[in-house]
Coordinates of C-alpha atoms and ligand atoms in Angstrom, one line a residue:
R1 CA -17.2 -50.6 3.7
A2 CA -14.3 -48.8 2.8
K3 CA -12.4 -49.8 5.7
E4 CA -13.2 -53.4 5.5
M5 CA -11.8 -53.4 1.8
G6 CA -8.4 -52.1 3.8
R7 CA -8.7 -48.3 2.6
S8 CA -8.6 -46.8 5.9
C9 CA -7.5 -43.5 4.4
V10 CA -10.4 -43.1 2.1
Q11 CA -12.6 -43.8 5.1
F12 CA -11.3 -41.3 7.1
Y13 CA -11.3 -38.9 4.1
S14 CA -15.1 -39.4 3.3
D15 CA -15.9 -39.1 7.3
S16 CA -14.1 -35.8 7.6
M17 CA -15.8 -34.9 4.4
E18 CA -19.1 -35.9 5.5
R19 CA -18.7 -34.2 9.1
Y20 CA -17.7 -30.9 7.1
A21 CA -20.7 -31.2 4.7
I22 CA -22.9 -31.7 8.0
Y23 CA -21.2 -28.4 9.5
Q24 CA -21.7 -26.5 6.3
V25 CA -25.6 -27.3 6.1
E26 CA -25.9 -26.7 9.7
M27 CA -24.1 -23.1 9.7
Q28 CA -26.2 -22.4 6.3
R29 CA -29.5 -23.1 8.1
K30 CA -28.2 -20.9 11.4
L31 CA -27.1 -18.1 9.1
F32 CA -30.5 -18.3 7.2
V33 CA -32.4 -18.0 10.4
A34 CA -30.1 -15.2 11.8
L35 CA -30.9 -13.2 8.5
E36 CA -34.5 -13.7 8.9
Q37 CA -34.5 -12.8 12.7
G38 CA -32.4 -9.7 12.2
L39 CA -29.4 -11.0 14.2
L40 CA -27.1 -9.4 11.7
T41 CA -26.2 -5.7 13.0
L42 CA -23.9 -3.3 11.5
Y43 CA -21.1 -1.9 13.9
F44 CA -19.0 1.4 12.9
Q45 CA -15.4 2.4 13.0
P46 CA -14.6 6.0 12.3
E47 CA -11.8 6.9 9.9
I48 CA -10.2 10.1 10.7
D49 CA -8.0 12.7 9.1
V50 CA -4.6 12.1 10.7
K51 CA -3.8 15.9 10.7
T52 CA -6.9 17.5 11.9
G53 CA -8.8 14.7 14.0
E54 CA -11.9 15.3 11.9
V55 CA -14.0 12.0 11.0
I56 CA -14.1 11.3 7.3
Q57 CA -16.5 8.4 7.3
L58 CA -17.6 5.3 9.3
E59 CA -17.0 2.0 8.1
A60 CA -20.0 -0.6 8.4
L61 CA -18.8 -3.8 9.8
V62 CA -21.4 -6.5 9.9
R63 CA -21.8 -8.5 13.1
W64 CA -23.9 -11.7 13.8
I65 CA -25.0 -11.3 17.5
N66 CA -26.8 -14.2 18.9
P67 CA -29.6 -13.9 21.7
D68 CA -27.3 -15.2 24.3
G69 CA -24.9 -12.5 23.3
S70 CA -22.2 -14.7 21.5
M71 CA -20.9 -13.0 18.5
I72 CA -19.7 -14.7 15.4
S73 CA -17.0 -12.8 13.3
P74 CA -17.7 -11.7 9.7
A75 CA -14.2 -13.2 9.0
E76 CA -15.9 -16.6 9.6
F77 CA -19.3 -16.2 8.3
I78 CA -19.0 -13.7 5.2
P79 CA -16.6 -16.5 3.4
M80 CA -19.1 -18.9 4.2
A81 CA -21.9 -16.9 3.0
E82 CA -20.2 -16.5 -0.3
K83 CA -19.7 -20.2 -0.8
M84 CA -23.2 -20.9 0.1
G85 CA -24.6 -18.3 -2.1
M86 CA -26.0 -16.4 0.6
I87 CA -24.0 -13.4 0.2
N88 CA -26.2 -11.5 -2.1
N89 CA -29.1 -11.7 0.2
I90 CA -26.6 -10.7 3.1
G91 CA -25.3 -8.0 1.1
D92 CA -28.6 -6.5 0.3
Y93 CA -29.7 -6.6 3.8
I94 CA -26.5 -4.8 4.8
L95 CA -26.8 -2.1 2.4
N96 CA -30.3 -1.4 3.2
E97 CA -29.4 -1.2 6.8
A98 CA -26.3 1.2 6.2
C99 CA -28.8 3.3 4.2
A100 CA -31.2 3.3 6.8
H101 CA -28.7 4.5 9.3
I102 CA -27.5 7.3 7.2
R103 CA -31.1 8.3 6.8
R104 CA -31.3 8.5 10.6
W105 CA -28.2 10.3 11.0
N106 CA -29.3 12.9 8.2
Q107 CA -32.5 13.5 10.3
Q108 CA -30.5 14.0 13.5
G109 CA -28.7 16.8 11.5
Y110 CA -25.5 14.8 10.7
D111 CA -26.0 15.5 6.6
R112 CA -22.4 15.0 5.9
V113 CA -22.0 11.5 7.2
V114 CA -20.5 9.2 4.8
V115 CA -20.7 5.3 5.4
A116 CA -17.9 2.7 3.9
V117 CA -19.6 -0.5 3.1
N118 CA -17.9 -3.7 2.3
L119 CA -18.6 -5.6 -1.0
S120 CA -18.1 -9.1 -1.9
V121 CA -16.9 -10.1 -5.5
R122 CA -19.9 -12.0 -6.1
E123 CA -22.3 -9.1 -5.1
F124 CA -20.3 -7.1 -7.9
Q125 CA -21.1 -9.9 -10.4
Q126 CA -24.9 -9.5 -10.1
T127 CA -26.3 -8.3 -13.5
D128 CA -29.0 -6.2 -11.5
F129 CA -26.6 -4.9 -9.0
I130 CA -26.4 -1.1 -10.2
E131 CA -30.3 -1.1 -10.4
K132 CA -30.6 -2.8 -6.9
V133 CA -28.2 -0.2 -5.2
K134 CA -29.9 3.0 -7.0
N135 CA -33.3 1.7 -5.9
T136 CA -32.2 1.2 -2.4
I137 CA -30.5 4.7 -2.4
L138 CA -33.6 6.3 -3.6
S139 CA -36.0 4.7 -1.5
H140 CA -34.2 5.7 1.7
G141 CA -34.0 9.4 0.1
I142 CA -30.2 9.9 0.9
S143 CA -27.6 11.1 -1.3
A144 CA -25.2 8.6 -3.1
R145 CA -22.4 10.9 -1.9
S146 CA -22.9 9.5 1.5
L147 CA -21.9 5.9 0.4
V148 CA -18.3 4.6 -0.4
F149 CA -18.0 1.1 -1.6
E150 CA -15.1 -1.1 -0.2
I151 CA -13.9 -3.6 -2.6
T152 CA -10.8 -5.9 -2.5
E153 CA -8.1 -6.8 -5.0
S154 CA -10.0 -9.7 -6.0
V155 CA -12.8 -8.1 -7.7
F156 CA -10.5 -6.9 -10.2
M157 CA -9.2 -10.4 -11.0
E158 CA -12.6 -11.0 -12.7
D159 CA -13.6 -9.5 -16.2
M160 CA -11.7 -6.0 -15.5
E161 CA -13.8 -4.5 -18.3
R162 CA -17.0 -5.2 -17.0
V163 CA -15.8 -4.1 -13.6
L164 CA -14.5 -0.9 -14.8
K165 CA -17.8 -0.1 -16.7
V166 CA -19.7 -1.0 -13.5
M167 CA -17.5 1.2 -11.3
H168 CA -17.8 4.1 -13.8
E169 CA -21.5 3.9 -13.6
F170 CA -21.6 4.2 -10.0
K171 CA -19.1 7.0 -9.9
R172 CA -21.4 8.8 -12.3
F173 CA -24.1 8.3 -9.8
G174 CA -22.0 9.7 -7.0
I175 CA -20.9 6.6 -5.2
R176 CA -17.1 6.6 -4.4
F177 CA -14.9 3.5 -4.0
A178 CA -12.2 2.5 -1.8
V179 CA -9.5 -0.4 -2.5
D180 CA -9.4 -2.4 0.9
D181 CA -6.5 -4.5 2.3
F182 CA -4.0 -2.8 -0.2
G183 CA -0.6 -4.4 -0.3
T184 CA -1.7 -8.1 0.4
G185 CA -2.2 -11.0 -1.7
F186 CA -2.1 -10.5 -5.5
S187 CA -1.2 -6.7 -5.3
S188 CA -0.6 -5.5 -8.8
F189 CA 0.0 -1.8 -9.8
S190 CA -1.0 -2.3 -13.4
Y191 CA -4.8 -1.8 -12.7
L192 CA -4.6 0.9 -9.9
Q193 CA -4.4 3.7 -12.4
K194 CA -7.4 2.7 -14.3
L195 CA -9.6 2.5 -11.4
P196 CA -11.9 5.3 -10.5
V197 CA -10.8 5.0 -6.9
D198 CA -10.9 7.6 -4.2
F199 CA -9.4 5.9 -1.3
L200 CA -6.6 3.3 -0.9
K201 CA -6.6 1.4 2.3
I202 CA -3.4 0.0 3.2
D203 CA -3.8 -3.4 4.9
R204 CA -3.1 -3.6 8.6
S205 CA -0.2 -6.1 8.3
L206 CA 1.6 -3.6 6.5
V207 CA 0.6 -0.7 8.8
Q208 CA 1.5 -2.4 11.8
S209 CA 4.9 -3.4 10.2
V210 CA 6.4 0.2 10.0
V211 CA 7.3 0.2 13.5
Q212 CA 9.9 -2.8 12.8
G213 CA 12.4 -1.3 10.8
V214 CA 13.5 1.2 7.9
K215 CA 12.4 -1.3 5.1
E216 CA 8.9 -1.9 6.6
S217 CA 8.5 2.0 6.7
A218 CA 9.8 2.4 3.1
V219 CA 7.2 0.2 1.6
V220 CA 4.5 2.0 3.4
E221 CA 5.9 5.2 2.5
C222 CA 5.7 4.0 -1.3
I223 CA 2.5 3.1 -1.0
V224 CA 1.3 6.5 0.4
D225 CA 3.1 8.0 -2.5
I226 CA 1.6 6.1 -5.0
G227 CA -2.0 6.9 -3.7
R228 CA -1.1 10.7 -3.6
H229 CA 0.4 10.8 -7.4
L230 CA -3.0 8.9 -8.2
Q231 CA -5.1 11.4 -6.5
M232 CA -6.4 9.0 -3.9
K233 CA -6.6 9.5 -0.4
V234 CA -4.5 6.8 1.7
V235 CA -6.1 5.3 4.7
A236 CA -3.9 3.2 7.1
E237 CA -6.1 0.4 8.6
G238 CA -5.2 -1.4 12.1
I239 CA -3.6 1.7 14.0
E240 CA -3.4 -0.1 17.4
D241 CA -1.0 2.4 19.3
E242 CA 0.3 5.9 19.5
V243 CA 3.5 5.1 18.0
T244 CA 2.2 3.7 14.7
L245 CA -0.2 6.7 14.5
L246 CA 2.6 9.0 14.9
H247 CA 4.8 7.2 12.5
L248 CA 1.9 7.1 9.7
E249 CA 1.6 10.8 10.1
R250 CA 5.3 11.3 9.5
L251 CA 4.9 9.3 6.4
N252 CA 2.1 12.0 5.1
C253 CA -0.6 9.1 5.2
D254 CA -4.0 11.1 5.0
Y255 CA -6.5 9.2 7.0
A256 CA -6.3 6.5 10.0
Q257 CA -8.5 3.9 11.3
G258 CA -7.8 1.4 14.2
F259 CA -8.4 0.2 17.8
F260 CA -6.4 2.9 19.1
I261 CA -8.8 5.4 17.7
C262 CA -12.1 3.6 18.4
R263 CA -13.0 0.1 18.0
P264 CA -15.9 -0.9 15.8
Q265 CA -19.3 0.2 18.0
P266 CA -22.9 -0.1 17.6
A267 CA -24.6 2.9 15.7
E268 CA -25.7 4.3 19.3
E269 CA -22.4 4.8 20.2
M270 CA -21.2 6.9 17.2
E271 CA -22.7 10.2 18.7
P272 CA -19.1 11.5 19.8
W273 CA -17.7 10.8 16.6
L274 CA -20.7 12.1 14.4
S275 CA -20.1 15.6 16.1
R276 CA -16.4 15.5 14.5
L277 CA -17.5 15.0 10.9
R278 CA -15.6 17.1 8.6
Ligands
C2E1 P1 -11.9 -5.0 6.6 O1 -12.9 -4.6 5.5 O2 -10.7 -5.0 6.2 O3 -12.2 -4.4 8.0 C1 -11.1 -4.1 9.0 C2 -11.2 -5.4 10.0 O4 -10.5 -4.9 10.9 C3 -12.4 -5.3 10.7 O5 -12.7 -6.7 11.3 C4 -11.9 -4.6 12.0 O6 -12.8 -4.7 13.0 C5 -10.7 -4.9 12.2 N1 -9.8 -3.7 12.8 C6 -10.0 -2.5 12.9 N2 -9.2 -1.7 13.7 C7 -8.3 -2.7 13.9 C8 -7.1 -2.8 14.7 O7 -6.7 -1.6 15.2 N3 -6.3 -4.0 14.9 C9 -7.0 -5.1 14.6 N4 -6.3 -6.2 14.7 N5 -8.1 -5.3 13.6 C10 -8.9 -4.1 13.5 P2 -14.2 -7.4 11.2 O8 -15.1 -6.6 11.5 O9 -14.1 -8.7 11.8 O10 -14.3 -7.8 9.6 C11 -13.5 -8.8 9.1 C12 -13.7 -8.6 7.5 O11 -14.9 -9.1 7.2 C13 -13.6 -7.2 6.9 O12 -12.3 -6.7 6.8 C14 -14.3 -7.4 5.6 O13 -13.4 -8.0 4.7 C15 -15.4 -8.6 6.3 N6 -16.7 -7.9 6.4 C16 -17.0 -7.1 7.7 N7 -18.2 -6.7 7.3 C17 -18.4 -6.8 6.0 C18 -19.8 -6.7 5.4 O14 -20.6 -6.1 5.9 N8 -19.9 -7.0 4.0 C19 -19.0 -7.9 3.6 N9 -19.0 -8.3 2.1 N10 -17.9 -8.0 4.0 C20 -17.5 -7.7 5.5
MG2 MG1 -13.2 -2.9 4.7
MG3 MG1 -9.3 -3.8 5.4
MG4 MG1 -10.1 -7.4 5.2

């Protein structure tokens, strides 16, 4: 084999490739089973108005919880699902779950509840995406105003014209948009003013840096200003302590989200937050 031919490097390379391929196939099978068996559930984290403390919306964050209680992070399995071509099935499931929760909360009298759902680029690329989303919303009998779609800048790297068309169609229907993780990666201001976006979410790495110094703080202040001038509400993600929250308040940031306010929780734990809905 390769080793006998003295190509130990190639041998090593193909061994680890093989192990990785096996791992991927195994994870794919497990994720498929998890989806089938309903092991994927939504947790929720409130986004609050910095000034009033009112709850603006709840972000839905998917969790993979095994029967033994162990949890697998979406940061791990969502990128994997994207690679494996399973993200659209998972995305359909998540949207359906989110709508079911909205309907249940509506029935409990929380008719102003708004849930923010994270979307992957791949989901956005589906030709029947708009149709599917409309059908899901209509079948649950909820208002499109109770949904916000969170998208990252990677969506805009695709066919911008098409992305804009799809976004405007959703907007006409009543669904609003948030730009997630803003300020990281390939942040570009050139597209921002073109987008029909209601919320700008500043990435937590930037948010958490404000306490480090005046320059870090100035960067975040500028993003807050840009959001304001573009008529977007600005959300600071990843607030882990009171000092940071107070700092963001001084920078006139509109909304805040983070462990200091509330960790992502199962739907049943959301009651106290639902009663603070704006
Ligand atoms: P994201 O949309 O930016 O979500 C925010 C992440 O930050 C969540 O991680 C949340 O639990 C975490 N977080 C919230 N507050 C704090 C804080 O104060 N400190 C720190 N260190 N972290 C905080 P999570 O739930 O592990 O999700 C990670 C990412 O996975 C999300 O980032 C999103 O990109 C993706 N994701 C999660 N749920 C979904 C989903 O339903 N669909 C899709 N397509 N992606 C999802
Ligand atoms: Mg998000
Ligand atoms: Mg984010
Ligand atoms: Mg993120």
